[in-house]
Amino acid sequence: MSDHSPDPGAEAANAPRGLNMRQLEVFHAIMTTGSLSGAALALHVSQPALSRTLSHCEVRLGYPLFERVGRRLQPTPEALRLHEEARDVYRGLDRLNTLAQRMGTAGVDTLHIAASATFATTLIPQALRQLMRHSPGARIDFRTATYDELPEHLLSGQAEVGVSLVQSDHPGLKSRLLGRQPLLCVLPADHPLAGEPCIDPQQLCRSAWIGYPPDTPLGRTCERLLGMDIACASIQVRSPVIALSCVQMGLGAAIVSASCLSLVPPGDCVTRPLAVVADSDIWAITSARLSGSALAQNFVDALYAVIQRLERAA
């Protein structure tokens, strides 16, 4: 009787395999551009060569990645799922390149800062002015980020210091409370409540006002501390800076941190205290695993001094 048992070597040779880096690059380019011709231009290779590489990809994987629809390639469900992971790979590569470039300029004193837009045009520039007086040769890379984006910037090495309205609970990060700023109400000059000496948050809910979603720091404060029904806001925004722009256009009142008031042009709006005292915290966030540079520490100290000076003047 002949032996028809499978050949383990043949099975291993025919088993589906993963993609190598070049094949992943080709797959990512096709998914990004939507066509072989676009991917060929992006990768500076001929279209026939790219087509052969794609065929090799599908042979290695054991299933098709694209279907032809007219002159375009339609990704299969498998391709869409793979591309989700491929995007993570390329984001990681971007972070690696950013870190490599920073290490390549190790001789240059550069501080990378990420901060909420709330502080971008007010507190941060004041702190930088103080910092540059003591470190005139320093270079600053400053970007804005939402509070939920800050941890990724810090953990990936894209930023050394983050400034946020909320404390980070990530085990790889540490937070330092720099101070507090009172929350105030900014209203268009012709708003029905503009003549009031102070603003009751409950009364504000019955007029035109600009609110924040419940997953934002100010949204949580308005809902939990001030007892406001944030769902009834005329407009919802994710940044006090945008809220102030809406106020200036006469779209309603908004509750913002006192640190934003320098953005309010005189005459366009009026500012009133709240009937309920409420503050917003200001946190400096840094890595809990890496020791910060002297420049980073000097910046945090300068920002602390600016905030304390504002608190004393309030």
JSON list of N, CA and C in Angstrom, two decimals, residues 83-139:
[
{"chain": "A", "resi": 83, "resn": "HIS", "atom": "N", "xyz": [-4.65, 47.03, 6.96]},
{"chain": "A", "resi": 83, "resn": "HIS", "atom": "CA", "xyz": [-4.18, 48.41, 6.87]},
{"chain": "A", "resi": 83, "resn": "HIS", "atom": "C", "xyz": [-4.34, 49.16, 8.18]},
{"chain": "A", "resi": 84, "resn": "GLU", "atom": "N", "xyz": [-5.32, 48.78, 8.99]},
{"chain": "A", "resi": 84, "resn": "GLU", "atom": "CA", "xyz": [-5.43, 49.39, 10.32]},
{"chain": "A", "resi": 84, "resn": "GLU", "atom": "C", "xyz": [-4.14, 49.17, 11.11]},
{"chain": "A", "resi": 85, "resn": "GLU", "atom": "N", "xyz": [-3.61, 47.94, 11.04]},
{"chain": "A", "resi": 85, "resn": "GLU", "atom": "CA", "xyz": [-2.37, 47.65, 11.75]},
{"chain": "A", "resi": 85, "resn": "GLU", "atom": "C", "xyz": [-1.18, 48.32, 11.06]},
{"chain": "A", "resi": 86, "resn": "ALA", "atom": "N", "xyz": [-1.22, 48.37, 9.72]},
{"chain": "A", "resi": 86, "resn": "ALA", "atom": "CA", "xyz": [-0.11, 49.00, 8.99]},
{"chain": "A", "resi": 86, "resn": "ALA", "atom": "C", "xyz": [0.02, 50.48, 9.35]},
{"chain": "A", "resi": 87, "resn": "ARG", "atom": "N", "xyz": [-1.12, 51.14, 9.55]},
{"chain": "A", "resi": 87, "resn": "ARG", "atom": "CA", "xyz": [-1.06, 52.56, 9.94]},
{"chain": "A", "resi": 87, "resn": "ARG", "atom": "C", "xyz": [-0.36, 52.72, 11.28]},
{"chain": "A", "resi": 88, "resn": "ASP", "atom": "N", "xyz": [-0.61, 51.79, 12.20]},
{"chain": "A", "resi": 88, "resn": "ASP", "atom": "CA", "xyz": [0.09, 51.85, 13.49]},
{"chain": "A", "resi": 88, "resn": "ASP", "atom": "C", "xyz": [1.59, 51.68, 13.30]},
{"chain": "A", "resi": 89, "resn": "VAL", "atom": "N", "xyz": [1.97, 50.78, 12.39]},
{"chain": "A", "resi": 89, "resn": "VAL", "atom": "CA", "xyz": [3.40, 50.57, 12.11]},
{"chain": "A", "resi": 89, "resn": "VAL", "atom": "C", "xyz": [4.03, 51.85, 11.60]},
{"chain": "A", "resi": 90, "resn": "TYR", "atom": "N", "xyz": [3.36, 52.53, 10.68]},
{"chain": "A", "resi": 90, "resn": "TYR", "atom": "CA", "xyz": [3.93, 53.75, 10.10]},
{"chain": "A", "resi": 90, "resn": "TYR", "atom": "C", "xyz": [3.90, 54.91, 11.08]},
{"chain": "A", "resi": 91, "resn": "ARG", "atom": "N", "xyz": [2.91, 54.95, 11.95]},
{"chain": "A", "resi": 91, "resn": "ARG", "atom": "CA", "xyz": [2.94, 55.97, 13.00]},
{"chain": "A", "resi": 91, "resn": "ARG", "atom": "C", "xyz": [4.12, 55.74, 13.93]},
{"chain": "A", "resi": 92, "resn": "GLY", "atom": "N", "xyz": [4.37, 54.46, 14.24]},
{"chain": "A", "resi": 92, "resn": "GLY", "atom": "CA", "xyz": [5.54, 54.15, 15.06]},
{"chain": "A", "resi": 92, "resn": "GLY", "atom": "C", "xyz": [6.84, 54.52, 14.37]},
{"chain": "A", "resi": 93, "resn": "LEU", "atom": "N", "xyz": [6.88, 54.32, 13.05]},
{"chain": "A", "resi": 93, "resn": "LEU", "atom": "CA", "xyz": [8.08, 54.69, 12.28]},
{"chain": "A", "resi": 93, "resn": "LEU", "atom": "C", "xyz": [8.28, 56.20, 12.30]},
{"chain": "A", "resi": 94, "resn": "ASP", "atom": "N", "xyz": [7.18, 56.95, 12.20]},
{"chain": "A", "resi": 94, "resn": "ASP", "atom": "CA", "xyz": [7.28, 58.41, 12.28]},
{"chain": "A", "resi": 94, "resn": "ASP", "atom": "C", "xyz": [7.85, 58.84, 13.63]},
{"chain": "A", "resi": 95, "resn": "ARG", "atom": "N", "xyz": [7.37, 58.19, 14.70]},
{"chain": "A", "resi": 95, "resn": "ARG", "atom": "CA", "xyz": [7.89, 58.53, 16.03]},
{"chain": "A", "resi": 95, "resn": "ARG", "atom": "C", "xyz": [9.37, 58.19, 16.14]},
{"chain": "A", "resi": 96, "resn": "LEU", "atom": "N", "xyz": [9.76, 57.04, 15.55]},
{"chain": "A", "resi": 96, "resn": "LEU", "atom": "CA", "xyz": [11.16, 56.65, 15.58]},
{"chain": "A", "resi": 96, "resn": "LEU", "atom": "C", "xyz": [12.03, 57.67, 14.84]},
{"chain": "A", "resi": 97, "resn": "ASN", "atom": "N", "xyz": [11.56, 58.13, 13.68]},
{"chain": "A", "resi": 97, "resn": "ASN", "atom": "CA", "xyz": [12.33, 59.11, 12.92]},
{"chain": "A", "resi": 97, "resn": "ASN", "atom": "C", "xyz": [12.42, 60.44, 13.66]},
{"chain": "A", "resi": 98, "resn": "THR", "atom": "N", "xyz": [11.32, 60.82, 14.32]},
{"chain": "A", "resi": 98, "resn": "THR", "atom": "CA", "xyz": [11.35, 62.06, 15.11]},
{"chain": "A", "resi": 98, "resn": "THR", "atom": "C", "xyz": [12.39, 61.97, 16.21]},
{"chain": "A", "resi": 99, "resn": "LEU", "atom": "N", "xyz": [12.41, 60.83, 16.91]},
{"chain": "A", "resi": 99, "resn": "LEU", "atom": "CA", "xyz": [13.38, 60.63, 17.97]},
{"chain": "A", "resi": 99, "resn": "LEU", "atom": "C", "xyz": [14.80, 60.61, 17.42]},
{"chain": "A", "resi": 100, "resn": "ALA", "atom": "N", "xyz": [14.99, 59.95, 16.27]},
{"chain": "A", "resi": 100, "resn": "ALA", "atom": "CA", "xyz": [16.33, 59.89, 15.66]},
{"chain": "A", "resi": 100, "resn": "ALA", "atom": "C", "xyz": [16.82, 61.28, 15.28]},
{"chain": "A", "resi": 101, "resn": "GLN", "atom": "N", "xyz": [15.93, 62.11, 14.75]},
{"chain": "A", "resi": 101, "resn": "GLN", "atom": "CA", "xyz": [16.32, 63.47, 14.38]},
{"chain": "A", "resi": 101, "resn": "GLN", "atom": "C", "xyz": [16.68, 64.29, 15.61]},
{"chain": "A", "resi": 102, "resn": "ARG", "atom": "N", "xyz": [15.90, 64.09, 16.69]},
{"chain": "A", "resi": 102, "resn": "ARG", "atom": "CA", "xyz": [16.21, 64.82, 17.93]},
{"chain": "A", "resi": 102, "resn": "ARG", "atom": "C", "xyz": [17.56, 64.40, 18.47]},
{"chain": "A", "resi": 103, "resn": "MET", "atom": "N", "xyz": [17.86, 63.10, 18.41]},
{"chain": "A", "resi": 103, "resn": "MET", "atom": "CA", "xyz": [19.15, 62.62, 18.90]},
{"chain": "A", "resi": 103, "resn": "MET", "atom": "C", "xyz": [20.29, 63.12, 18.01]},
{"chain": "A", "resi": 104, "resn": "GLY", "atom": "N", "xyz": [19.99, 63.32, 16.72]},
{"chain": "A", "resi": 104, "resn": "GLY", "atom": "CA", "xyz": [21.01, 63.83, 15.81]},
{"chain": "A", "resi": 104, "resn": "GLY", "atom": "C", "xyz": [21.37, 65.28, 16.08]},
{"chain": "A", "resi": 105, "resn": "THR", "atom": "N", "xyz": [20.49, 66.00, 16.78]},
{"chain": "A", "resi": 105, "resn": "THR", "atom": "CA", "xyz": [20.78, 67.39, 17.13]},
{"chain": "A", "resi": 105, "resn": "THR", "atom": "C", "xyz": [21.01, 67.51, 18.63]},
{"chain": "A", "resi": 106, "resn": "ALA", "atom": "N", "xyz": [21.64, 66.46, 19.19]},
{"chain": "A", "resi": 106, "resn": "ALA", "atom": "CA", "xyz": [21.84, 66.44, 20.64]},
{"chain": "A", "resi": 106, "resn": "ALA", "atom": "C", "xyz": [22.69, 67.60, 21.13]},
{"chain": "A", "resi": 107, "resn": "GLY", "atom": "N", "xyz": [23.51, 68.14, 20.24]},
{"chain": "A", "resi": 107, "resn": "GLY", "atom": "CA", "xyz": [24.34, 69.26, 20.66]},
{"chain": "A", "resi": 107, "resn": "GLY", "atom": "C", "xyz": [23.58, 70.56, 20.75]},
{"chain": "A", "resi": 108, "resn": "VAL", "atom": "N", "xyz": [22.36, 70.59, 20.22]},
{"chain": "A", "resi": 108, "resn": "VAL", "atom": "CA", "xyz": [21.54, 71.79, 20.26]},
{"chain": "A", "resi": 108, "resn": "VAL", "atom": "C", "xyz": [20.54, 71.67, 21.39]},
{"chain": "A", "resi": 109, "resn": "ASP", "atom": "N", "xyz": [20.44, 72.69, 22.21]},
{"chain": "A", "resi": 109, "resn": "ASP", "atom": "CA", "xyz": [19.54, 72.66, 23.35]},
{"chain": "A", "resi": 109, "resn": "ASP", "atom": "C", "xyz": [18.12, 72.96, 22.87]},
{"chain": "A", "resi": 110, "resn": "THR", "atom": "N", "xyz": [17.33, 71.92, 22.64]},
{"chain": "A", "resi": 110, "resn": "THR", "atom": "CA", "xyz": [15.97, 72.07, 22.12]},
{"chain": "A", "resi": 110, "resn": "THR", "atom": "C", "xyz": [14.98, 71.51, 23.12]},
{"chain": "A", "resi": 111, "resn": "LEU", "atom": "N", "xyz": [13.96, 72.28, 23.42]},
{"chain": "A", "resi": 111, "resn": "LEU", "atom": "CA", "xyz": [12.90, 71.85, 24.32]},
{"chain": "A", "resi": 111, "resn": "LEU", "atom": "C", "xyz": [11.63, 71.63, 23.51]},
{"chain": "A", "resi": 112, "resn": "HIS", "atom": "N", "xyz": [11.03, 70.45, 23.65]},
{"chain": "A", "resi": 112, "resn": "HIS", "atom": "CA", "xyz": [9.81, 70.10, 22.93]},
{"chain": "A", "resi": 112, "resn": "HIS", "atom": "C", "xyz": [8.64, 70.17, 23.91]},
{"chain": "A", "resi": 113, "resn": "ILE", "atom": "N", "xyz": [7.67, 71.03, 23.59]},
{"chain": "A", "resi": 113, "resn": "ILE", "atom": "CA", "xyz": [6.53, 71.28, 24.47]},
{"chain": "A", "resi": 113, "resn": "ILE", "atom": "C", "xyz": [5.24, 70.97, 23.72]},
{"chain": "A", "resi": 114, "resn": "ALA", "atom": "N", "xyz": [4.30, 70.34, 24.41]},
{"chain": "A", "resi": 114, "resn": "ALA", "atom": "CA", "xyz": [2.95, 70.15, 23.88]},
{"chain": "A", "resi": 114, "resn": "ALA", "atom": "C", "xyz": [1.98, 70.68, 24.94]},
{"chain": "A", "resi": 115, "resn": "ALA", "atom": "N", "xyz": [1.01, 71.48, 24.52]},
{"chain": "A", "resi": 115, "resn": "ALA", "atom": "CA", "xyz": [0.12, 72.10, 25.49]},
{"chain": "A", "resi": 115, "resn": "ALA", "atom": "C", "xyz": [-1.27, 72.26, 24.91]},
{"chain": "A", "resi": 116, "resn": "SER", "atom": "N", "xyz": [-2.23, 72.30, 25.80]},
{"chain": "A", "resi": 116, "resn": "SER", "atom": "CA", "xyz": [-3.61, 72.60, 25.41]},
{"chain": "A", "resi": 116, "resn": "SER", "atom": "C", "xyz": [-3.67, 73.97, 24.75]},
{"chain": "A", "resi": 117, "resn": "ALA", "atom": "N", "xyz": [-4.56, 74.11, 23.77]},
{"chain": "A", "resi": 117, "resn": "ALA", "atom": "CA", "xyz": [-4.72, 75.39, 23.09]},
{"chain": "A", "resi": 117, "resn": "ALA", "atom": "C", "xyz": [-5.14, 76.50, 24.05]},
{"chain": "A", "resi": 118, "resn": "THR", "atom": "N", "xyz": [-5.71, 76.12, 25.19]},
{"chain": "A", "resi": 118, "resn": "THR", "atom": "CA", "xyz": [-6.11, 77.10, 26.20]},
{"chain": "A", "resi": 118, "resn": "THR", "atom": "C", "xyz": [-4.93, 77.96, 26.63]},
{"chain": "A", "resi": 119, "resn": "PHE", "atom": "N", "xyz": [-3.74, 77.36, 26.67]},
{"chain": "A", "resi": 119, "resn": "PHE", "atom": "CA", "xyz": [-2.56, 78.07, 27.16]},
{"chain": "A", "resi": 119, "resn": "PHE", "atom": "C", "xyz": [-1.64, 78.54, 26.04]},
{"chain": "A", "resi": 120, "resn": "ALA", "atom": "N", "xyz": [-1.96, 78.18, 24.80]},
{"chain": "A", "resi": 120, "resn": "ALA", "atom": "CA", "xyz": [-1.01, 78.37, 23.69]},
{"chain": "A", "resi": 120, "resn": "ALA", "atom": "C", "xyz": [-0.72, 79.83, 23.40]},
{"chain": "A", "resi": 121, "resn": "THR", "atom": "N", "xyz": [-1.70, 80.70, 23.58]},
{"chain": "A", "resi": 121, "resn": "THR", "atom": "CA", "xyz": [-1.50, 82.11, 23.22]},
{"chain": "A", "resi": 121, "resn": "THR", "atom": "C", "xyz": [-1.36, 83.00, 24.44]},
{"chain": "A", "resi": 122, "resn": "THR", "atom": "N", "xyz": [-1.34, 82.41, 25.62]},
{"chain": "A", "resi": 122, "resn": "THR", "atom": "CA", "xyz": [-1.29, 83.23, 26.83]},
{"chain": "A", "resi": 122, "resn": "THR", "atom": "C", "xyz": [-0.16, 82.81, 27.76]},
{"chain": "A", "resi": 123, "resn": "LEU", "atom": "N", "xyz": [-0.37, 81.77, 28.54]},
{"chain": "A", "resi": 123, "resn": "LEU", "atom": "CA", "xyz": [0.59, 81.39, 29.57]},
{"chain": "A", "resi": 123, "resn": "LEU", "atom": "C", "xyz": [1.91, 80.90, 28.99]},
{"chain": "A", "resi": 124, "resn": "ILE", "atom": "N", "xyz": [1.85, 80.07, 27.96]},
{"chain": "A", "resi": 124, "resn": "ILE", "atom": "CA", "xyz": [3.09, 79.49, 27.42]},
{"chain": "A", "resi": 124, "resn": "ILE", "atom": "C", "xyz": [4.02, 80.57, 26.87]},
{"chain": "A", "resi": 125, "resn": "PRO", "atom": "N", "xyz": [3.53, 81.51, 26.04]},
{"chain": "A", "resi": 125, "resn": "PRO", "atom": "CA", "xyz": [4.44, 82.56, 25.57]},
{"chain": "A", "resi": 125, "resn": "PRO", "atom": "C", "xyz": [5.05, 83.39, 26.70]},
{"chain": "A", "resi": 126, "resn": "GLN", "atom": "N", "xyz": [4.27, 83.65, 27.75]},
{"chain": "A", "resi": 126, "resn": "GLN", "atom": "CA", "xyz": [4.83, 84.40, 28.88]},
{"chain": "A", "resi": 126, "resn": "GLN", "atom": "C", "xyz": [5.95, 83.63, 29.56]},
{"chain": "A", "resi": 127, "resn": "ALA", "atom": "N", "xyz": [5.74, 82.32, 29.73]},
{"chain": "A", "resi": 127, "resn": "ALA", "atom": "CA", "xyz": [6.78, 81.49, 30.35]},
{"chain": "A", "resi": 127, "resn": "ALA", "atom": "C", "xyz": [8.00, 81.39, 29.44]},
{"chain": "A", "resi": 128, "resn": "LEU", "atom": "N", "xyz": [7.78, 81.31, 28.14]},
{"chain": "A", "resi": 128, "resn": "LEU", "atom": "CA", "xyz": [8.91, 81.22, 27.20]},
{"chain": "A", "resi": 128, "resn": "LEU", "atom": "C", "xyz": [9.73, 82.51, 27.20]},
{"chain": "A", "resi": 129, "resn": "ARG", "atom": "N", "xyz": [9.05, 83.63, 27.33]},
{"chain": "A", "resi": 129, "resn": "ARG", "atom": "CA", "xyz": [9.79, 84.90, 27.38]},
{"chain": "A", "resi": 129, "resn": "ARG", "atom": "C", "xyz": [10.72, 84.93, 28.59]},
{"chain": "A", "resi": 130, "resn": "GLN", "atom": "N", "xyz": [10.22, 84.45, 29.72]},
{"chain": "A", "resi": 130, "resn": "GLN", "atom": "CA", "xyz": [11.06, 84.40, 30.92]},
{"chain": "A", "resi": 130, "resn": "GLN", "atom": "C", "xyz": [12.19, 83.38, 30.75]},
{"chain": "A", "resi": 131, "resn": "LEU", "atom": "N", "xyz": [11.88, 82.24, 30.14]},
{"chain": "A", "resi": 131, "resn": "LEU", "atom": "CA", "xyz": [12.89, 81.20, 29.94]},
{"chain": "A", "resi": 131, "resn": "LEU", "atom": "C", "xyz": [14.01, 81.69, 29.02]},
{"chain": "A", "resi": 132, "resn": "MET", "atom": "N", "xyz": [13.65, 82.37, 27.93]},
{"chain": "A", "resi": 132, "resn": "MET", "atom": "CA", "xyz": [14.65, 82.78, 26.95]},
{"chain": "A", "resi": 132, "resn": "MET", "atom": "C", "xyz": [15.57, 83.87, 27.47]},
{"chain": "A", "resi": 133, "resn": "ARG", "atom": "N", "xyz": [15.12, 84.59, 28.48]},
{"chain": "A", "resi": 133, "resn": "ARG", "atom": "CA", "xyz": [16.01, 85.59, 29.09]},
{"chain": "A", "resi": 133, "resn": "ARG", "atom": "C", "xyz": [17.17, 84.90, 29.79]},
{"chain": "A", "resi": 134, "resn": "HIS", "atom": "N", "xyz": [16.91, 83.71, 30.35]},
{"chain": "A", "resi": 134, "resn": "HIS", "atom": "CA", "xyz": [17.96, 82.98, 31.06]},
{"chain": "A", "resi": 134, "resn": "HIS", "atom": "C", "xyz": [18.69, 81.99, 30.16]},
{"chain": "A", "resi": 135, "resn": "SER", "atom": "N", "xyz": [18.05, 81.56, 29.07]},
{"chain": "A", "resi": 135, "resn": "SER", "atom": "CA", "xyz": [18.66, 80.59, 28.14]},
{"chain": "A", "resi": 135, "resn": "SER", "atom": "C", "xyz": [18.49, 81.11, 26.72]},
{"chain": "A", "resi": 136, "resn": "PRO", "atom": "N", "xyz": [19.19, 82.18, 26.36]},
{"chain": "A", "resi": 136, "resn": "PRO", "atom": "CA", "xyz": [18.97, 82.82, 25.05]},
{"chain": "A", "resi": 136, "resn": "PRO", "atom": "C", "xyz": [19.33, 81.93, 23.87]},
{"chain": "A", "resi": 137, "resn": "GLY", "atom": "N", "xyz": [20.16, 80.91, 24.07]},
{"chain": "A", "resi": 137, "resn": "GLY", "atom": "CA", "xyz": [20.54, 80.04, 22.96]},
{"chain": "A", "resi": 137, "resn": "GLY", "atom": "C", "xyz": [19.63, 78.85, 22.78]},
{"chain": "A", "resi": 138, "resn": "ALA", "atom": "N", "xyz": [18.61, 78.73, 23.62]},
{"chain": "A", "resi": 138, "resn": "ALA", "atom": "CA", "xyz": [17.73, 77.56, 23.55]},
{"chain": "A", "resi": 138, "resn": "ALA", "atom": "C", "xyz": [16.84, 77.61, 22.31]},
{"chain": "A", "resi": 139, "resn": "ARG", "atom": "N", "xyz": [16.47, 76.42, 21.85]},
{"chain": "A", "resi": 139, "resn": "ARG", "atom": "CA", "xyz": [15.50, 76.30, 20.77]},
{"chain": "A", "resi": 139, "resn": "ARG", "atom": "C", "xyz": [14.24, 75.65, 21.33]}
]
